[in-house]
CSV table of N, CA and C in Angstrom, one decimal:
chain,number,residue,atom,x,y,z
A,1,MET,N,7.8,-42.8,-16.9
A,1,MET,CA,7.6,-41.5,-17.4
A,1,MET,C,6.6,-40.7,-16.5
A,2,LYS,N,5.6,-41.4,-16.1
A,2,LYS,CA,4.6,-40.8,-15.2
A,2,LYS,C,5.2,-40.5,-13.9
A,3,ARG,N,6.1,-41.3,-13.3
A,3,ARG,CA,6.7,-41.0,-12.1
A,3,ARG,C,7.6,-39.8,-12.2
A,4,TYR,N,8.3,-39.7,-13.3
A,4,TYR,CA,9.2,-38.5,-13.6
A,4,TYR,C,8.3,-37.2,-13.6
A,5,PHE,N,7.2,-37.3,-14.3
A,5,PHE,CA,6.3,-36.1,-14.3
A,5,PHE,C,5.8,-35.7,-13.0
A,6,VAL,N,5.4,-36.7,-12.2
A,6,VAL,CA,4.9,-36.4,-10.8
A,6,VAL,C,6.0,-35.8,-10.0
A,7,LEU,N,7.3,-36.3,-10.1
A,7,LEU,CA,8.4,-35.8,-9.4
A,7,LEU,C,8.7,-34.4,-9.7
A,8,VAL,N,8.6,-34.0,-11.0
A,8,VAL,CA,8.9,-32.7,-11.5
A,8,VAL,C,7.8,-31.7,-10.9
A,9,ILE,N,6.5,-32.1,-11.0
A,9,ILE,CA,5.5,-31.3,-10.4
A,9,ILE,C,5.7,-31.1,-8.9
A,10,ALA,N,6.0,-32.1,-8.2
A,10,ALA,CA,6.2,-32.0,-6.8
A,10,ALA,C,7.4,-31.1,-6.5
A,11,LEU,N,8.4,-31.1,-7.3
A,11,LEU,CA,9.6,-30.2,-7.1
A,11,LEU,C,9.2,-28.8,-7.4
A,12,LEU,N,8.4,-28.6,-8.4
A,12,LEU,CA,8.0,-27.2,-8.8
A,12,LEU,C,7.1,-26.6,-7.7
A,13,LEU,N,6.2,-27.5,-7.1
A,13,LEU,CA,5.3,-27.0,-6.1
A,13,LEU,C,6.1,-26.6,-4.8
A,14,THR,N,7.1,-27.4,-4.5
A,14,THR,CA,8.0,-27.1,-3.4
A,14,THR,C,8.7,-25.8,-3.6
A,15,LEU,N,9.3,-25.6,-4.8
A,15,LEU,CA,10.0,-24.4,-5.1
A,15,LEU,C,9.1,-23.2,-5.1
A,16,SER,N,7.9,-23.3,-5.6
A,16,SER,CA,7.0,-22.2,-5.6
A,16,SER,C,6.6,-21.8,-4.2
A,17,ALA,N,6.6,-22.7,-3.2
A,17,ALA,CA,6.3,-22.4,-1.8
A,17,ALA,C,7.4,-21.5,-1.2
A,18,CYS,N,8.6,-21.6,-1.8
A,18,CYS,CA,9.7,-20.8,-1.2
A,18,CYS,C,9.7,-19.4,-1.8
A,19,SER,N,9.0,-19.1,-2.9
A,19,SER,CA,9.0,-17.8,-3.5
A,19,SER,C,8.0,-16.9,-2.8
A,20,SER,N,8.0,-15.6,-3.3
A,20,SER,CA,7.1,-14.6,-2.7
A,20,SER,C,5.6,-15.0,-2.9
A,21,SER,N,4.9,-15.1,-1.9
A,21,SER,CA,3.5,-15.4,-2.0
A,21,SER,C,2.7,-14.2,-1.8
A,22,PRO,N,1.4,-14.2,-2.2
A,22,PRO,CA,0.5,-13.0,-2.1
A,22,PRO,C,0.4,-12.5,-0.7
A,23,GLY,N,0.6,-13.3,0.3
A,23,GLY,CA,0.5,-12.8,1.7
A,23,GLY,C,1.7,-12.2,2.3
A,24,ASP,N,2.8,-12.2,1.5
A,24,ASP,CA,4.1,-11.7,2.1
A,24,ASP,C,4.0,-10.3,2.5
A,25,ILE,N,3.3,-9.4,1.8
A,25,ILE,CA,3.1,-8.0,2.2
A,25,ILE,C,1.7,-7.8,2.5
A,26,GLU,N,1.3,-7.3,3.6
A,26,GLU,CA,0.0,-7.0,4.0
A,26,GLU,C,-0.2,-5.5,4.2
A,27,VAL,N,-1.4,-5.0,3.9
A,27,VAL,CA,-1.7,-3.6,4.1
A,27,VAL,C,-2.9,-3.6,5.1
A,28,HIS,N,-2.7,-2.7,6.1
A,28,HIS,CA,-3.7,-2.6,7.1
A,28,HIS,C,-4.1,-1.1,7.3
A,29,ASN,N,-5.3,-0.9,7.8
A,29,ASN,CA,-5.8,0.4,8.3
A,29,ASN,C,-5.6,1.5,7.2
A,30,ALA,N,-6.0,1.2,6.0
A,30,ALA,CA,-5.9,2.2,4.9
A,30,ALA,C,-7.1,3.2,5.0
A,31,TRP,N,-6.8,4.5,5.1
A,31,TRP,CA,-7.8,5.5,5.2
A,31,TRP,C,-7.4,6.8,4.5
A,32,VAL,N,-8.4,7.6,4.2
A,32,VAL,CA,-8.2,9.0,3.6
A,32,VAL,C,-9.3,9.9,4.1
A,33,ARG,N,-9.0,11.1,4.3
A,33,ARG,CA,-10.0,12.1,4.8
A,33,ARG,C,-11.0,12.4,3.6
A,34,PRO,N,-12.2,12.8,3.9
A,34,PRO,CA,-13.2,13.3,2.9
A,34,PRO,C,-12.5,14.5,2.2
A,35,THR,N,-12.6,14.6,0.9
A,35,THR,CA,-12.0,15.6,0.2
A,35,THR,C,-12.8,15.9,-1.1
A,36,ALA,N,-12.8,17.2,-1.5
A,36,ALA,CA,-13.6,17.6,-2.6
A,36,ALA,C,-12.9,17.3,-3.9
A,37,LYS,N,-13.6,17.1,-5.0
A,37,LYS,CA,-13.1,16.9,-6.3
A,37,LYS,C,-12.2,18.1,-6.7
A,38,GLY,N,-11.1,17.7,-7.4
A,38,GLY,CA,-10.1,18.8,-7.8
A,38,GLY,C,-9.0,19.0,-6.8
A,39,GLU,N,-9.2,18.6,-5.5
A,39,GLU,CA,-8.2,18.8,-4.5
A,39,GLU,C,-7.3,17.6,-4.4
A,40,ASN,N,-6.3,17.7,-3.5
A,40,ASN,CA,-5.4,16.6,-3.3
A,40,ASN,C,-5.7,15.9,-1.9
A,41,ALA,N,-5.5,14.7,-1.8
A,41,ALA,CA,-5.8,13.9,-0.5
A,41,ALA,C,-4.6,13.0,-0.2
A,42,ALA,N,-4.3,12.8,1.0
A,42,ALA,CA,-3.3,11.9,1.5
A,42,ALA,C,-3.9,10.6,2.0
A,43,VAL,N,-3.4,9.5,1.5
A,43,VAL,CA,-3.8,8.2,1.9
A,43,VAL,C,-2.8,7.7,3.0
A,44,TYR,N,-3.3,7.2,4.1
A,44,TYR,CA,-2.5,6.6,5.2
A,44,TYR,C,-2.8,5.2,5.3
A,45,LEU,N,-1.8,4.4,5.7
A,45,LEU,CA,-1.9,3.0,5.8
A,45,LEU,C,-0.7,2.4,6.5
A,46,THR,N,-0.8,1.1,6.8
A,46,THR,CA,0.3,0.4,7.4
A,46,THR,C,0.7,-0.8,6.5
A,47,LEU,N,2.0,-0.9,6.2
A,47,LEU,CA,2.6,-1.9,5.4
A,47,LEU,C,3.3,-2.9,6.3
A,48,HIS,N,3.1,-4.2,6.1
A,48,HIS,CA,3.8,-5.2,6.9
A,48,HIS,C,4.4,-6.2,5.9
A,49,ASN,N,5.7,-6.3,5.9
A,49,ASN,CA,6.4,-7.3,5.1
A,49,ASN,C,6.7,-8.5,5.9
A,50,HIS,N,6.0,-9.6,5.7
A,50,HIS,CA,6.1,-10.8,6.4
A,50,HIS,C,7.2,-11.7,5.9
A,51,SER,N,7.8,-11.4,4.7
A,51,SER,CA,8.8,-12.2,4.1
A,51,SER,C,10.2,-12.0,4.7
A,52,SER,N,11.1,-12.9,4.3
A,52,SER,CA,12.5,-12.8,4.8
A,52,SER,C,13.4,-12.0,3.8
A,53,THR,N,12.7,-11.3,2.9
A,53,THR,CA,13.5,-10.5,1.9
A,53,THR,C,12.9,-9.1,1.9
A,54,ALA,N,13.8,-8.1,1.7
A,54,ALA,CA,13.4,-6.7,1.7
A,54,ALA,C,12.6,-6.4,0.4
A,55,ASP,N,11.9,-5.3,0.4
A,55,ASP,CA,11.2,-4.9,-0.8
A,55,ASP,C,11.1,-3.4,-0.8
A,56,GLU,N,10.4,-2.8,-1.8
A,56,GLU,CA,10.2,-1.3,-1.8
A,56,GLU,C,8.9,-1.0,-2.4
A,57,LEU,N,8.2,-0.1,-1.7
A,57,LEU,CA,7.0,0.5,-2.4
A,57,LEU,C,7.5,1.5,-3.3
A,58,ILE,N,7.2,1.3,-4.6
A,58,ILE,CA,7.8,2.2,-5.7
A,58,ILE,C,6.8,3.1,-6.4
A,59,GLY,N,5.6,3.0,-6.0
A,59,GLY,CA,4.5,3.8,-6.6
A,59,GLY,C,3.2,3.4,-6.3
A,60,ALA,N,2.2,4.1,-6.8
A,60,ALA,CA,0.8,3.8,-6.6
A,60,ALA,C,0.0,4.4,-7.7
A,61,SER,N,-1.3,3.9,-7.9
A,61,SER,CA,-2.2,4.4,-8.9
A,61,SER,C,-3.6,4.3,-8.4
A,62,SER,N,-4.5,5.1,-8.9
A,62,SER,CA,-5.9,5.0,-8.6
A,62,SER,C,-6.7,5.7,-9.7
A,63,THR,N,-7.9,5.2,-9.9
A,63,THR,CA,-8.7,5.8,-10.9
A,63,THR,C,-9.4,7.1,-10.4
A,64,VAL,N,-9.3,7.4,-9.1
A,64,VAL,CA,-10.0,8.6,-8.5
A,64,VAL,C,-9.1,9.8,-8.6
A,65,ALA,N,-7.9,9.7,-9.1
A,65,ALA,CA,-7.0,10.9,-9.2
A,65,ALA,C,-6.2,10.9,-10.5
A,66,ASP,N,-5.9,12.1,-10.9
A,66,ASP,CA,-5.1,12.3,-12.2
A,66,ASP,C,-3.7,11.8,-12.0
A,67,ASN,N,-3.1,11.9,-10.8
A,67,ASN,CA,-1.8,11.5,-10.5
A,67,ASN,C,-1.7,11.0,-9.1
A,68,VAL,N,-0.8,10.0,-8.8
A,68,VAL,CA,-0.6,9.5,-7.5
A,68,VAL,C,0.9,9.4,-7.3
A,69,GLU,N,1.4,10.0,-6.1
A,69,GLU,CA,2.8,10.0,-5.8
A,69,GLU,C,3.0,9.5,-4.3
A,70,ILE,N,4.2,9.1,-4.0
A,70,ILE,CA,4.6,8.9,-2.6
A,70,ILE,C,5.2,10.1,-2.1
A,71,HIS,N,4.8,10.6,-0.9
A,71,HIS,CA,5.3,11.8,-0.3
A,71,HIS,C,5.8,11.5,1.1
A,72,GLU,N,6.7,12.5,1.5
A,72,GLU,CA,7.1,12.5,2.9
A,72,GLU,C,7.0,13.9,3.5
A,73,SER,N,6.4,14.0,4.6
A,73,SER,CA,6.3,15.3,5.3
A,73,SER,C,7.4,15.4,6.4
A,74,MET,N,8.1,16.5,6.5
A,74,MET,CA,9.1,16.7,7.5
A,74,MET,C,9.2,18.2,7.9
A,75,MET,N,9.7,18.4,9.1
A,75,MET,CA,9.9,19.8,9.5
A,75,MET,C,11.2,20.3,8.9
A,76,GLU,N,11.2,21.5,8.3
A,76,GLU,CA,12.4,22.1,7.8
A,76,GLU,C,12.3,23.6,8.2
A,77,ASN,N,13.2,24.1,9.0
A,77,ASN,CA,13.2,25.5,9.5
A,77,ASN,C,11.9,25.8,10.2
A,78,ASP,N,11.4,24.9,11.0
A,78,ASP,CA,10.2,25.1,11.8
A,78,ASP,C,8.9,25.2,10.9
A,79,VAL,N,9.0,24.7,9.7
A,79,VAL,CA,7.9,24.7,8.8
A,79,VAL,C,7.7,23.2,8.2
A,80,MET,N,6.5,22.7,8.3
A,80,MET,CA,6.2,21.4,7.8
A,80,MET,C,6.3,21.5,6.2
A,81,GLN,N,7.2,20.7,5.6
A,81,GLN,CA,7.3,20.6,4.2
A,81,GLN,C,7.0,19.2,3.7
A,82,MET,N,6.4,19.1,2.5
A,82,MET,CA,6.1,17.9,1.9
A,82,MET,C,6.9,17.7,0.6
A,83,HIS,N,7.5,16.5,0.5
A,83,HIS,CA,8.4,16.2,-0.7
A,83,HIS,C,8.0,14.9,-1.3
A,84,ARG,N,8.0,14.9,-2.7
A,84,ARG,CA,7.8,13.6,-3.4
A,84,ARG,C,9.1,12.8,-3.2
A,85,ILE,N,8.9,11.4,-3.0
A,85,ILE,CA,10.0,10.5,-2.9
A,85,ILE,C,9.8,9.4,-3.8
A,86,ASP,N,10.9,8.7,-4.2
A,86,ASP,CA,10.8,7.7,-5.2
A,86,ASP,C,10.3,6.4,-4.7
A,87,SER,N,10.6,6.1,-3.4
A,87,SER,CA,10.2,4.8,-2.9
A,87,SER,C,10.3,4.8,-1.4
A,88,VAL,N,9.6,3.7,-0.8
A,88,VAL,CA,9.7,3.5,0.6
A,88,VAL,C,10.3,2.1,0.8
A,89,PRO,N,11.5,2.1,1.4
A,89,PRO,CA,12.1,0.7,1.6
A,89,PRO,C,11.3,0.0,2.7
A,90,LEU,N,11.2,-1.3,2.5
A,90,LEU,CA,10.5,-2.1,3.5
A,90,LEU,C,11.3,-3.4,3.7
A,91,ALA,N,12.0,-3.4,4.9
A,91,ALA,CA,12.9,-4.4,5.2
A,91,ALA,C,12.1,-5.7,5.5
A,92,ALA,N,12.9,-6.8,5.5
A,92,ALA,CA,12.2,-8.1,5.8
A,92,ALA,C,11.6,-8.1,7.2
A,93,ASP,N,10.4,-8.6,7.3
A,93,ASP,CA,9.7,-8.6,8.6
A,93,ASP,C,9.5,-7.3,9.3
A,94,GLU,N,9.4,-6.2,8.5
A,94,GLU,CA,9.2,-4.9,9.0
A,94,GLU,C,7.8,-4.4,8.8
A,95,GLU,N,7.4,-3.5,9.7
A,95,GLU,CA,6.1,-2.8,9.6
A,95,GLU,C,6.4,-1.3,9.5
A,96,ILE,N,5.8,-0.7,8.5
A,96,ILE,CA,5.9,0.8,8.4
A,96,ILE,C,4.6,1.4,8.3
A,97,MET,N,4.4,2.5,9.1
A,97,MET,CA,3.2,3.2,9.1
A,97,MET,C,3.3,4.5,8.2
A,98,LEU,N,2.4,4.6,7.3
A,98,LEU,CA,2.3,5.8,6.5
A,98,LEU,C,1.2,6.6,7.2
A,99,GLU,N,1.6,7.7,7.9
A,99,GLU,CA,0.6,8.4,8.8
A,99,GLU,C,0.8,9.9,8.6
A,100,PRO,N,-0.2,10.7,9.2
A,100,PRO,CA,-0.1,12.1,9.1
A,100,PRO,C,1.2,12.6,9.7
A,101,GLY,N,1.8,13.6,9.0
A,101,GLY,CA,3.1,14.2,9.5
A,101,GLY,C,4.3,13.4,9.0
A,102,GLY,N,4.1,12.3,8.2
A,102,GLY,CA,5.2,11.5,7.8
A,102,GLY,C,5.0,11.0,6.3
A,103,LEU,N,5.2,9.8,6.1
A,103,LEU,CA,5.0,9.2,4.8
A,103,LEU,C,3.5,9.0,4.5
A,104,HIS,N,3.2,9.2,3.2
A,104,HIS,CA,1.8,9.0,2.7
A,104,HIS,C,1.8,8.8,1.2
A,105,VAL,N,0.6,8.3,0.7
A,105,VAL,CA,0.4,8.2,-0.7
A,105,VAL,C,-0.5,9.4,-1.1
A,106,MET,N,0.0,10.3,-2.0
A,106,MET,CA,-0.8,11.5,-2.3
A,106,MET,C,-1.6,11.3,-3.6
A,107,LEU,N,-2.9,11.5,-3.5
A,107,LEU,CA,-3.8,11.5,-4.6
A,107,LEU,C,-3.9,13.0,-5.1
A,108,ILE,N,-3.5,13.2,-6.3
A,108,ILE,CA,-3.4,14.6,-6.8
A,108,ILE,C,-4.5,14.8,-7.9
A,109,ASP,N,-5.2,15.9,-7.7
A,109,ASP,CA,-6.3,16.4,-8.5
A,109,ASP,C,-7.3,15.3,-8.6
A,110,LEU,N,-8.1,15.2,-7.5
A,110,LEU,CA,-9.1,14.2,-7.5
A,110,LEU,C,-10.2,14.3,-8.6
A,111,LYS,N,-10.6,13.2,-9.1
A,111,LYS,CA,-11.6,13.3,-10.2
A,111,LYS,C,-13.0,13.2,-9.6
A,112,GLN,N,-13.1,12.9,-8.3
A,112,GLN,CA,-14.5,12.8,-7.7
A,112,GLN,C,-14.3,13.2,-6.2
A,113,ASP,N,-15.4,13.5,-5.6
A,113,ASP,CA,-15.5,13.8,-4.2
A,113,ASP,C,-15.2,12.5,-3.4
A,114,LEU,N,-14.4,12.6,-2.3
A,114,LEU,CA,-14.2,11.5,-1.4
A,114,LEU,C,-15.2,11.7,-0.3
A,115,VAL,N,-16.2,10.8,-0.2
A,115,VAL,CA,-17.4,11.0,0.7
A,115,VAL,C,-17.2,10.2,1.9
A,116,LEU,N,-17.4,10.8,3.1
A,116,LEU,CA,-17.3,10.1,4.4
A,116,LEU,C,-18.1,8.8,4.4
A,117,GLY,N,-17.5,7.7,4.8
A,117,GLY,CA,-18.2,6.5,5.0
A,117,GLY,C,-18.1,5.6,3.7
A,118,GLU,N,-17.6,6.1,2.6
A,118,GLU,CA,-17.4,5.3,1.4
A,118,GLU,C,-16.0,4.8,1.4
A,119,HIS,N,-15.6,4.2,0.3
A,119,HIS,CA,-14.2,3.7,0.1
A,119,HIS,C,-13.8,3.9,-1.3
A,120,ILE,N,-12.5,3.9,-1.5
A,120,ILE,CA,-11.9,4.0,-2.9
A,120,ILE,C,-10.9,2.9,-3.0
A,121,SER,N,-10.4,2.6,-4.2
A,121,SER,CA,-9.3,1.6,-4.4
A,121,SER,C,-8.1,2.4,-4.8
A,122,VAL,N,-7.0,1.9,-4.3
A,122,VAL,CA,-5.6,2.4,-4.6
A,122,VAL,C,-4.8,1.1,-4.9
A,123,VAL,N,-4.0,1.2,-5.9
A,123,VAL,CA,-3.1,0.0,-6.3
A,123,VAL,C,-1.7,0.4,-5.8
A,124,LEU,N,-1.1,-0.4,-5.0
A,124,LEU,CA,0.3,-0.2,-4.6
A,124,LEU,C,1.2,-1.0,-5.4
A,125,HIS,N,2.3,-0.4,-5.9
A,125,HIS,CA,3.3,-1.0,-6.8
A,125,HIS,C,4.6,-1.2,-6.0
A,126,PHE,N,5.1,-2.5,-6.0
A,126,PHE,CA,6.3,-2.8,-5.3
A,126,PHE,C,7.4,-3.2,-6.3
A,127,LYS,N,8.6,-3.1,-5.8
A,127,LYS,CA,9.8,-3.5,-6.7
A,127,LYS,C,9.8,-5.0,-7.0
A,128,ASN,N,9.6,-5.8,-5.9
A,128,ASN,CA,9.7,-7.3,-6.1
A,128,ASN,C,8.4,-8.0,-5.9
A,129,HIS,N,7.4,-7.4,-5.3
A,129,HIS,CA,6.1,-8.1,-5.0
A,129,HIS,C,5.1,-7.7,-6.0
A,130,GLU,N,4.1,-8.5,-6.2
A,130,GLU,CA,3.1,-8.1,-7.2
A,130,GLU,C,2.3,-6.9,-6.6
A,131,ASP,N,1.6,-6.2,-7.5
A,131,ASP,CA,0.8,-5.1,-7.1
A,131,ASP,C,-0.3,-5.6,-6.0
A,132,ILE,N,-0.7,-4.6,-5.1
A,132,ILE,CA,-1.7,-4.9,-4.2
A,132,ILE,C,-2.8,-3.9,-4.3
A,133,VAL,N,-4.0,-4.3,-4.5
A,133,VAL,CA,-5.2,-3.4,-4.6
A,133,VAL,C,-5.7,-3.2,-3.1
A,134,VAL,N,-5.8,-2.0,-2.7
A,134,VAL,CA,-6.1,-1.6,-1.4
A,134,VAL,C,-7.5,-0.9,-1.3
A,135,GLU,N,-8.3,-1.4,-0.4
A,135,GLU,CA,-9.6,-0.7,-0.2
A,135,GLU,C,-9.3,0.3,0.9
A,136,VAL,N,-9.5,1.6,0.5
A,136,VAL,CA,-9.2,2.7,1.4
A,136,VAL,C,-10.5,3.3,1.9
A,137,HIS,N,-10.6,3.3,3.2
A,137,HIS,CA,-11.9,3.8,3.8
A,137,HIS,C,-11.8,5.3,3.9
A,138,ILE,N,-12.9,6.0,3.7
A,138,ILE,CA,-12.9,7.5,3.8
A,138,ILE,C,-13.4,7.8,5.2
A,139,GLU,N,-12.5,8.3,6.0
A,139,GLU,CA,-12.8,8.6,7.4
A,139,GLU,C,-12.5,10.1,7.7
A,140,ASP,N,-13.1,10.7,8.7
A,140,ASP,CA,-12.8,12.1,9.0
A,140,ASP,C,-11.6,12.2,10.0
A,141,GLN,N,-11.2,11.1,10.6
A,141,GLN,CA,-10.0,11.1,11.5
A,141,GLN,C,-9.4,9.7,11.4
A,142,MET,N,-8.2,9.6,12.0
A,142,MET,CA,-7.5,8.3,12.0
A,142,MET,C,-8.3,7.3,12.7
A,143,PRO,N,-8.6,6.2,12.0
A,143,PRO,CA,-9.4,5.2,12.6
A,143,PRO,C,-8.8,4.6,13.9
A,144,ASP,N,-9.7,4.2,14.8
A,144,ASP,CA,-9.2,3.5,16.0
A,144,ASP,C,-8.5,2.2,15.6
A,145,GLU,N,-7.4,1.9,16.1
A,145,GLU,CA,-6.6,0.7,15.8
A,145,GLU,C,-7.4,-0.5,15.9
A,146,ASN,N,-8.3,-0.6,16.9
A,146,ASN,CA,-9.1,-1.8,17.1
A,146,ASN,C,-10.3,-1.9,16.1
A,147,HIS,N,-10.7,-0.7,15.7
A,147,HIS,CA,-11.8,-0.6,14.7
A,147,HIS,C,-11.4,-1.1,13.3
A,148,MET,N,-10.2,-0.8,12.9
A,148,MET,CA,-9.8,-1.1,11.5
A,148,MET,C,-8.6,-1.9,11.4
A,149,HIS,N,-8.2,-2.7,12.4
A,149,HIS,CA,-7.0,-3.6,12.2
A,149,HIS,C,-7.4,-4.8,11.4
A,150,GLU,N,-7.6,-4.6,10.1
A,150,GLU,CA,-8.0,-5.6,9.2
A,150,GLU,C,-7.1,-5.5,8.0
A,151,GLU,N,-7.0,-6.6,7.3
A,151,GLU,CA,-6.2,-6.5,6.1
A,151,GLU,C,-7.1,-5.9,5.0
A,152,SER,N,-6.6,-4.8,4.4
A,152,SER,CA,-7.4,-4.1,3.4
A,152,SER,C,-6.8,-4.2,2.0
A,153,GLY,N,-5.8,-5.0,1.8
A,153,GLY,CA,-5.2,-5.1,0.5
A,153,GLY,C,-5.2,-6.5,0.0
A,154,THR,N,-5.4,-6.6,-1.3
A,154,THR,CA,-5.4,-7.9,-1.9
A,154,THR,C,-4.4,-7.9,-3.1
A,155,PRO,N,-3.6,-9.0,-3.3
A,155,PRO,CA,-2.7,-9.0,-4.5
A,155,PRO,C,-3.5,-8.8,-5.8
A,156,HIS,N,-2.8,-8.2,-6.7
A,156,HIS,CA,-3.4,-8.0,-8.0
A,156,HIS,C,-2.3,-8.3,-9.1
A,157,PRO,N,-2.6,-9.3,-9.9
A,157,PRO,CA,-1.6,-9.7,-10.9
A,157,PRO,C,-1.2,-8.6,-11.9
């Protein structure tokens, strides 16, 4: 009986190693510009899906804003327009940059000032992966790639 139990545990551990692990999706270079309370602010970051299966960023949340949405900016009739989108597809082994002039996470109606040099937390919600809590640095410009190429997100059950 003891052997059977050990065999079952070993099998379960092997199978769990094949499933989605917390490090399958990483978040790098998360930043937002300093912004006054009551305004909106765009969060920029890089998503990297290290797994062999596709996923989707389907939403985000934060205690610093009344509402959080995923947006995409694009040129329409020579005018930059911003639209809410439902999700950001993330293919297997793909890296996607959410950056000025493109995709971003929009913090709507900030509940507090975003102060230069501080940081806030944003939770990213995925279709298949567990939520990831991201430490977002408040910077006045896009950080130097060498300065901030660090993992800034941790899985959140």
